[in-house]
GROMACS .gro file of C-alpha atoms in nm:
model
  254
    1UNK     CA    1   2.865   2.978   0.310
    2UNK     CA    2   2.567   3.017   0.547
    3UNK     CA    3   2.372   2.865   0.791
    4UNK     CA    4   1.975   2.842   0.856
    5UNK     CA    5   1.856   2.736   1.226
    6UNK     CA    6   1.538   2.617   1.292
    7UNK     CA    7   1.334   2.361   1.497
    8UNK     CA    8   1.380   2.055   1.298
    9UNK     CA    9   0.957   2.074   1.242
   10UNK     CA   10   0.784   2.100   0.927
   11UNK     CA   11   0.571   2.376   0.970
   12UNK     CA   12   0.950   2.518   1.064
   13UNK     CA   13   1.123   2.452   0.727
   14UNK     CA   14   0.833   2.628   0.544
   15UNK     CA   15   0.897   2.923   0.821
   16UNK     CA   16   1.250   2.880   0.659
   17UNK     CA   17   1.127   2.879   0.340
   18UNK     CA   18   0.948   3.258   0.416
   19UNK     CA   19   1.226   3.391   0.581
   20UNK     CA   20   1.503   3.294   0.297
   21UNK     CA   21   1.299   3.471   0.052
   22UNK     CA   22   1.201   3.804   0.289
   23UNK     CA   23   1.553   3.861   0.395
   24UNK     CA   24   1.644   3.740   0.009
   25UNK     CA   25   1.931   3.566   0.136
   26UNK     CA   26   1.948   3.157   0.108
   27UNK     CA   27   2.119   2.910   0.352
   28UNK     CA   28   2.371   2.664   0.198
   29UNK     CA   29   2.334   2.432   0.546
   30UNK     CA   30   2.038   2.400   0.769
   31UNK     CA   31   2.112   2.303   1.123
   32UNK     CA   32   1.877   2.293   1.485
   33UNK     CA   33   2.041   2.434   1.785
   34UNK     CA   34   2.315   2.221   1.941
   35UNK     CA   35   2.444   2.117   1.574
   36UNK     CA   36   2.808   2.124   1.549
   37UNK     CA   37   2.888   2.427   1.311
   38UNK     CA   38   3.126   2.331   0.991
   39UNK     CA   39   3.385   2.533   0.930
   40UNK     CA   40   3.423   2.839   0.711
   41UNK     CA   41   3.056   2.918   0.761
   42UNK     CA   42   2.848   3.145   0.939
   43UNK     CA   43   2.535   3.146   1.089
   44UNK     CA   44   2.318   3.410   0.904
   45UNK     CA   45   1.976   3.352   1.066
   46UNK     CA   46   1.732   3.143   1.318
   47UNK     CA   47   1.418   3.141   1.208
   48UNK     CA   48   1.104   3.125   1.464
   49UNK     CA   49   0.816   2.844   1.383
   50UNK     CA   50   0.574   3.065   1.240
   51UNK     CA   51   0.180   2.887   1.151
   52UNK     CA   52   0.140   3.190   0.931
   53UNK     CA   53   0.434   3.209   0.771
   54UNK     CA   54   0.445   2.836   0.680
   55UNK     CA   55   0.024   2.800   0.596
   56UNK     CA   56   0.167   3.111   0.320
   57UNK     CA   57   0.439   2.906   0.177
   58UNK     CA   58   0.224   2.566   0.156
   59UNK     CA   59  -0.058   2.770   0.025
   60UNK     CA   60   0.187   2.914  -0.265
   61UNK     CA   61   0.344   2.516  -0.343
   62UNK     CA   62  -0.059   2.444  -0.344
   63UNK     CA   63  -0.124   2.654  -0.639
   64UNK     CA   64   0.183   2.555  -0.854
   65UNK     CA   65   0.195   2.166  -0.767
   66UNK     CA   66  -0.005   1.864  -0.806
   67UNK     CA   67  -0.175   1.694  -0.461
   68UNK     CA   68   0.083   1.401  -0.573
   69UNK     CA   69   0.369   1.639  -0.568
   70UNK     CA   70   0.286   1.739  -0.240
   71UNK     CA   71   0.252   1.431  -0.062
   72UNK     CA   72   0.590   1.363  -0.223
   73UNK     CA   73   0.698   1.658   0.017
   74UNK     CA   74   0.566   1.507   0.304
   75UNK     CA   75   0.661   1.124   0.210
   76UNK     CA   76   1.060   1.307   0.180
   77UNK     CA   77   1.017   1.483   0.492
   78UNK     CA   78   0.901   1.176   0.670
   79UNK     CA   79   1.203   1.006   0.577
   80UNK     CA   80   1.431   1.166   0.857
   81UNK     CA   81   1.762   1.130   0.660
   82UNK     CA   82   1.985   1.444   0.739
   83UNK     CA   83   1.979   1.539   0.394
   84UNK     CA   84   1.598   1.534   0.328
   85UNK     CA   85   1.547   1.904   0.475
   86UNK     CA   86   1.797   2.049   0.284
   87UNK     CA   87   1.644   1.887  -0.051
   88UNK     CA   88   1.297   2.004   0.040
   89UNK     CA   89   1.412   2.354   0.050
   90UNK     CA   90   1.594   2.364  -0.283
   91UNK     CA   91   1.284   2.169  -0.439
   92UNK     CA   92   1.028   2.454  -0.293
   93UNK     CA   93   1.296   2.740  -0.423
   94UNK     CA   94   1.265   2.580  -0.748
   95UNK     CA   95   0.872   2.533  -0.798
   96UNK     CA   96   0.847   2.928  -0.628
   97UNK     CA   97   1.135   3.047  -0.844
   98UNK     CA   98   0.971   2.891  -1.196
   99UNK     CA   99   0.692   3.000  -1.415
  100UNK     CA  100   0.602   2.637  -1.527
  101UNK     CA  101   0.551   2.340  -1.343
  102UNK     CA  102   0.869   2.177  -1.205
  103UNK     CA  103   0.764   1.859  -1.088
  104UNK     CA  104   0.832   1.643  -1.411
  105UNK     CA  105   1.155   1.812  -1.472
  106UNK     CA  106   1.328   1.472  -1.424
  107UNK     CA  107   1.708   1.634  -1.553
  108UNK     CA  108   1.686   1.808  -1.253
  109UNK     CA  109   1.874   1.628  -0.983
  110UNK     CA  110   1.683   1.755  -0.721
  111UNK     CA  111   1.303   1.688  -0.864
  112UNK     CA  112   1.467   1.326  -0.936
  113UNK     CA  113   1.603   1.278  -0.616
  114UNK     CA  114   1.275   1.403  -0.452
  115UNK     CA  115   1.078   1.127  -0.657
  116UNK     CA  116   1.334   0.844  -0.560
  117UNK     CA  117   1.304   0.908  -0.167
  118UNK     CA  118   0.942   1.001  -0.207
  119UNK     CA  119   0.885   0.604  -0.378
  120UNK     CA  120   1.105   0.445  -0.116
  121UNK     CA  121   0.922   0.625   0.145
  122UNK     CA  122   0.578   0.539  -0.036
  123UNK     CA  123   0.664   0.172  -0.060
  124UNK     CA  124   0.811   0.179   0.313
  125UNK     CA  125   0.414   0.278   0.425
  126UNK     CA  126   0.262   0.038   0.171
  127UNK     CA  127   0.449  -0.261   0.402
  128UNK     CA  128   0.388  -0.111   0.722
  129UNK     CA  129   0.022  -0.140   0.589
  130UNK     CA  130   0.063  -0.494   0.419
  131UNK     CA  131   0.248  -0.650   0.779
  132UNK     CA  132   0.097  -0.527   1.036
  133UNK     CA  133  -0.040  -0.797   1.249
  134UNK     CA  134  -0.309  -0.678   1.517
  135UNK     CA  135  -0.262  -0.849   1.940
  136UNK     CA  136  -0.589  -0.840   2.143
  137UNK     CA  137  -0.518  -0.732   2.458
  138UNK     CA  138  -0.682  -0.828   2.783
  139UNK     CA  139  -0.811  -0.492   2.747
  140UNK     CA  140  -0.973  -0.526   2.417
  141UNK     CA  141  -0.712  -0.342   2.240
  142UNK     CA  142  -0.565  -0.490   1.910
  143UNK     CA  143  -0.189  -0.390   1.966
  144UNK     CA  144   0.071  -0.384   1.667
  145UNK     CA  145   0.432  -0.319   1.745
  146UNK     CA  146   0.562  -0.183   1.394
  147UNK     CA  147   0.973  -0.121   1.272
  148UNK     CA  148   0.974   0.076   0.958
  149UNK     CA  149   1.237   0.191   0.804
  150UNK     CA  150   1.101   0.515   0.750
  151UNK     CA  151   0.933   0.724   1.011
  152UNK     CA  152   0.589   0.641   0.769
  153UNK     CA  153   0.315   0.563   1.113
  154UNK     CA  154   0.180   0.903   1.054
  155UNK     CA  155   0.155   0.820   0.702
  156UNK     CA  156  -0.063   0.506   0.740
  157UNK     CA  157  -0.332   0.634   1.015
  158UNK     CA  158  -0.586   0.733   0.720
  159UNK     CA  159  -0.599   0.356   0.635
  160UNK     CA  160  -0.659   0.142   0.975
  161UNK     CA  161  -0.912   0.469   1.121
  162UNK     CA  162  -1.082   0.418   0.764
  163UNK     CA  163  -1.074   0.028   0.748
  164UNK     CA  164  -1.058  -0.070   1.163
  165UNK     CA  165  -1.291   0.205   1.269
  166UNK     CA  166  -1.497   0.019   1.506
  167UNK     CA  167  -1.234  -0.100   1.701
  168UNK     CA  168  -1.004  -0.002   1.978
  169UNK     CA  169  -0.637  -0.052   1.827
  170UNK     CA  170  -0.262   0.050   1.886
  171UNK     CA  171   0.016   0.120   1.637
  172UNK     CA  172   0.295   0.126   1.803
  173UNK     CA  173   0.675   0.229   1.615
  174UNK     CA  174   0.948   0.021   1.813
  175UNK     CA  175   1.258   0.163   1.671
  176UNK     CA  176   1.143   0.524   1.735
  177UNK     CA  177   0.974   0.487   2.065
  178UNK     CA  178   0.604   0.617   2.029
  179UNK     CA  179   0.245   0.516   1.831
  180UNK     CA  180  -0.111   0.620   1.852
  181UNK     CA  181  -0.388   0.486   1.996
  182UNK     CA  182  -0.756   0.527   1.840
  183UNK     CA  183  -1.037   0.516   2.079
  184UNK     CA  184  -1.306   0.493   1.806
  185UNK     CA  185  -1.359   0.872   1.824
  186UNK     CA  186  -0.992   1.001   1.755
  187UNK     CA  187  -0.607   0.883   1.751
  188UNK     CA  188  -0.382   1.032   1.975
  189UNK     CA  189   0.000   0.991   2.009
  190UNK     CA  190   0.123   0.741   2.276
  191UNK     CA  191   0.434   0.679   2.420
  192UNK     CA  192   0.476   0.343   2.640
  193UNK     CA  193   0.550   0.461   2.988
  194UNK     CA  194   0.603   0.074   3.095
  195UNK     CA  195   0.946  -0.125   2.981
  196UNK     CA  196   0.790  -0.425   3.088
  197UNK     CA  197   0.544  -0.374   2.796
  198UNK     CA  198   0.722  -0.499   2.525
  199UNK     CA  199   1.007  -0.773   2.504
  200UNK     CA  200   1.214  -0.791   2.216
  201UNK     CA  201   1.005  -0.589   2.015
  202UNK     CA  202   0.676  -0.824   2.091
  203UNK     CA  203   0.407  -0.710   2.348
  204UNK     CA  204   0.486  -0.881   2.670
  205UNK     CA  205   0.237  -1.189   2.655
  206UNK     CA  206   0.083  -1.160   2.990
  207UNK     CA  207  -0.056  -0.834   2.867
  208UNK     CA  208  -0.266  -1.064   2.627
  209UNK     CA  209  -0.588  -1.167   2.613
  210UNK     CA  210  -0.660  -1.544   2.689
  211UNK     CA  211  -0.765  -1.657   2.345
  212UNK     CA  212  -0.510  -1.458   2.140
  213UNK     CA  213  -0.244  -1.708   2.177
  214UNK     CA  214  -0.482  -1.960   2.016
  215UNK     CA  215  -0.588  -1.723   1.691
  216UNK     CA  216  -0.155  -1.701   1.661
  217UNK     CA  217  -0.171  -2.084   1.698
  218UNK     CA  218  -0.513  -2.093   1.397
  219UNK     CA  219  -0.334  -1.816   1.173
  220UNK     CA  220  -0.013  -2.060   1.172
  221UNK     CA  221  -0.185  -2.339   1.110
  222UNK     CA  222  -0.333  -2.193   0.827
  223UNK     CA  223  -0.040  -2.045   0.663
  224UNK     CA  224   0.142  -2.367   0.713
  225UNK     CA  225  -0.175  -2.587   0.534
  226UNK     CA  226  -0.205  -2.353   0.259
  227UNK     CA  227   0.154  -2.381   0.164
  228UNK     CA  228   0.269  -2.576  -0.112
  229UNK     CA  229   0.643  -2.726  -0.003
  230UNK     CA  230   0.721  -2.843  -0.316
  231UNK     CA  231   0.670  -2.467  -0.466
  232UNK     CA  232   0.849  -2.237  -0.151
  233UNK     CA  233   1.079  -2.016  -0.349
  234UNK     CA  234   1.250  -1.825  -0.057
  235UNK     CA  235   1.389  -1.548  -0.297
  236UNK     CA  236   1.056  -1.457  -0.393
  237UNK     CA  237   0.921  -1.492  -0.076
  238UNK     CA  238   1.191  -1.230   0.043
  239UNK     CA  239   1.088  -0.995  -0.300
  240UNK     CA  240   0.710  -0.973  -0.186
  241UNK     CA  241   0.748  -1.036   0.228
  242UNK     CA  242   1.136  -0.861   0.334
  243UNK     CA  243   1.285  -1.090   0.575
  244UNK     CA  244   1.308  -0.776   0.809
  245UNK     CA  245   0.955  -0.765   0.930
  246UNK     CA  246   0.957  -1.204   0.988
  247UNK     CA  247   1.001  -1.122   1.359
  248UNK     CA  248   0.671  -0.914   1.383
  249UNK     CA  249   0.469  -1.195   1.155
  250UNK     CA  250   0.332  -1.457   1.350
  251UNK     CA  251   0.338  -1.705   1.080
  252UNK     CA  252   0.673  -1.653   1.020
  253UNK     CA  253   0.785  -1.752   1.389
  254UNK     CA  254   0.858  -2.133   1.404
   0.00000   0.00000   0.00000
């Protein structure tokens, strides 16, 4: 039983990737430095983040998968379970190692397993998209504290620089303590040097603009007259908005 270290990167699991196949040996556990070693094994090799060695590998996946299949890579790799590495590499051994297309091999526990996370992942970004709910600041910057389960930010930029391009705006992920910030030119990754900047989870409301308490106060008003009492199905309303993002939604706070 062996062991693979690397950097915990991407670019550093397709430097894995390289390195399992030049050496022709193939790690059983992959682990970063300061991992607690299991027993019975031994560490084999470290591999060095290589650009070169991992643009090879992706270039290689490029020829023998579908775009879909490869943002499945990425969706699994952005879901930071422990596992998700590990599953990546046997999936990439197994598209290199066949002559044929793997990626509808559904018997094959990993290519299922890949799909499953990939969808949860996929659906994980599609409600970070769906409840985000934009703060002007005093400094003209629409703010958005997000908590998704996933780590699926970097998934979503495409659609708010595509559909909030002429704007000054903030995504910023609560439970893993950083965002980005587009300046209408590029996004760059923030991190909130200020505690006093959020409360709770919320942007601290002296850090808002004057009238943005009064478009919360419209928006509520507005979800409250277009509701039909008679017809609120909570269960539903749980199925299509998950109770865990109510504390982000404005209309949602009483």
């Amino acid at each position: 039983m062996s062991i693979f270290y690397y950097d915990k990167t991407f670019d550093g699991l397709l430097s894995v990737v390289f390195d399992a196949y030049k050496i022709k040996h193939f790690p059983q556990t992959l682990l970063t430095e300061g991992d607690i070693e299991p027993m019975f094994m031994e560490r084999v090799h470290t591999t060095v983040t290589d650009a070169n060695k991992s643009d090879r590998v992706w270039a290689a996946l490029r020829k023998k998968l579908s775009k879909q299949a490869l943002n499945h890579i990425h969706h699994v790799w952005q879901s930071e379970l422990p596992e998700a590495d590990h599953l990546i590499f046997r999936y990439i051994c197994k598209v290199i190692d066949s002559p044929h297309s793997v990626e509808t091999h559904f018997a094959d526990e990993d290519v299922m397993a890949m799909l499953k996370l990939a969808k949860k992942v996929s659906k994980d970004t599609m409600y970070l998209i769906e409840f985000v709910r934009f703060q002007k600041t005093k400094e003209n910057i629409f703010f958005a504290p997000v908590a998704p389960d996933y780590n699926t930010l970097p998934l979503a930029l495409r659609h708010f620089i595509d559909r909030f391009a002429d704007q000054h705006w903030a995504l910023y992920d609560i439970r893993r303590g950083y965002g980005f910030y587009y300046n209408l030119q590029r996004v760059e990754e923030i991190i909130l040097p200020d505690e006093n900047t959020l409360i709770d989870g919320k942007i601290n409301p002296t850090l808002l603009a004057e009238d943005e308490q009064q478009f919360q106060t419209l928006w509520r008003n507005y979800f409250k007259a277009i509701t039909i009492t008679e017809r609120i199905n909570k269960r539903q309303q749980r199925q299509h908005m998950p109770a865990r993002f109510w504390h982000l939604l404005p209309e949602m706070q009483n």
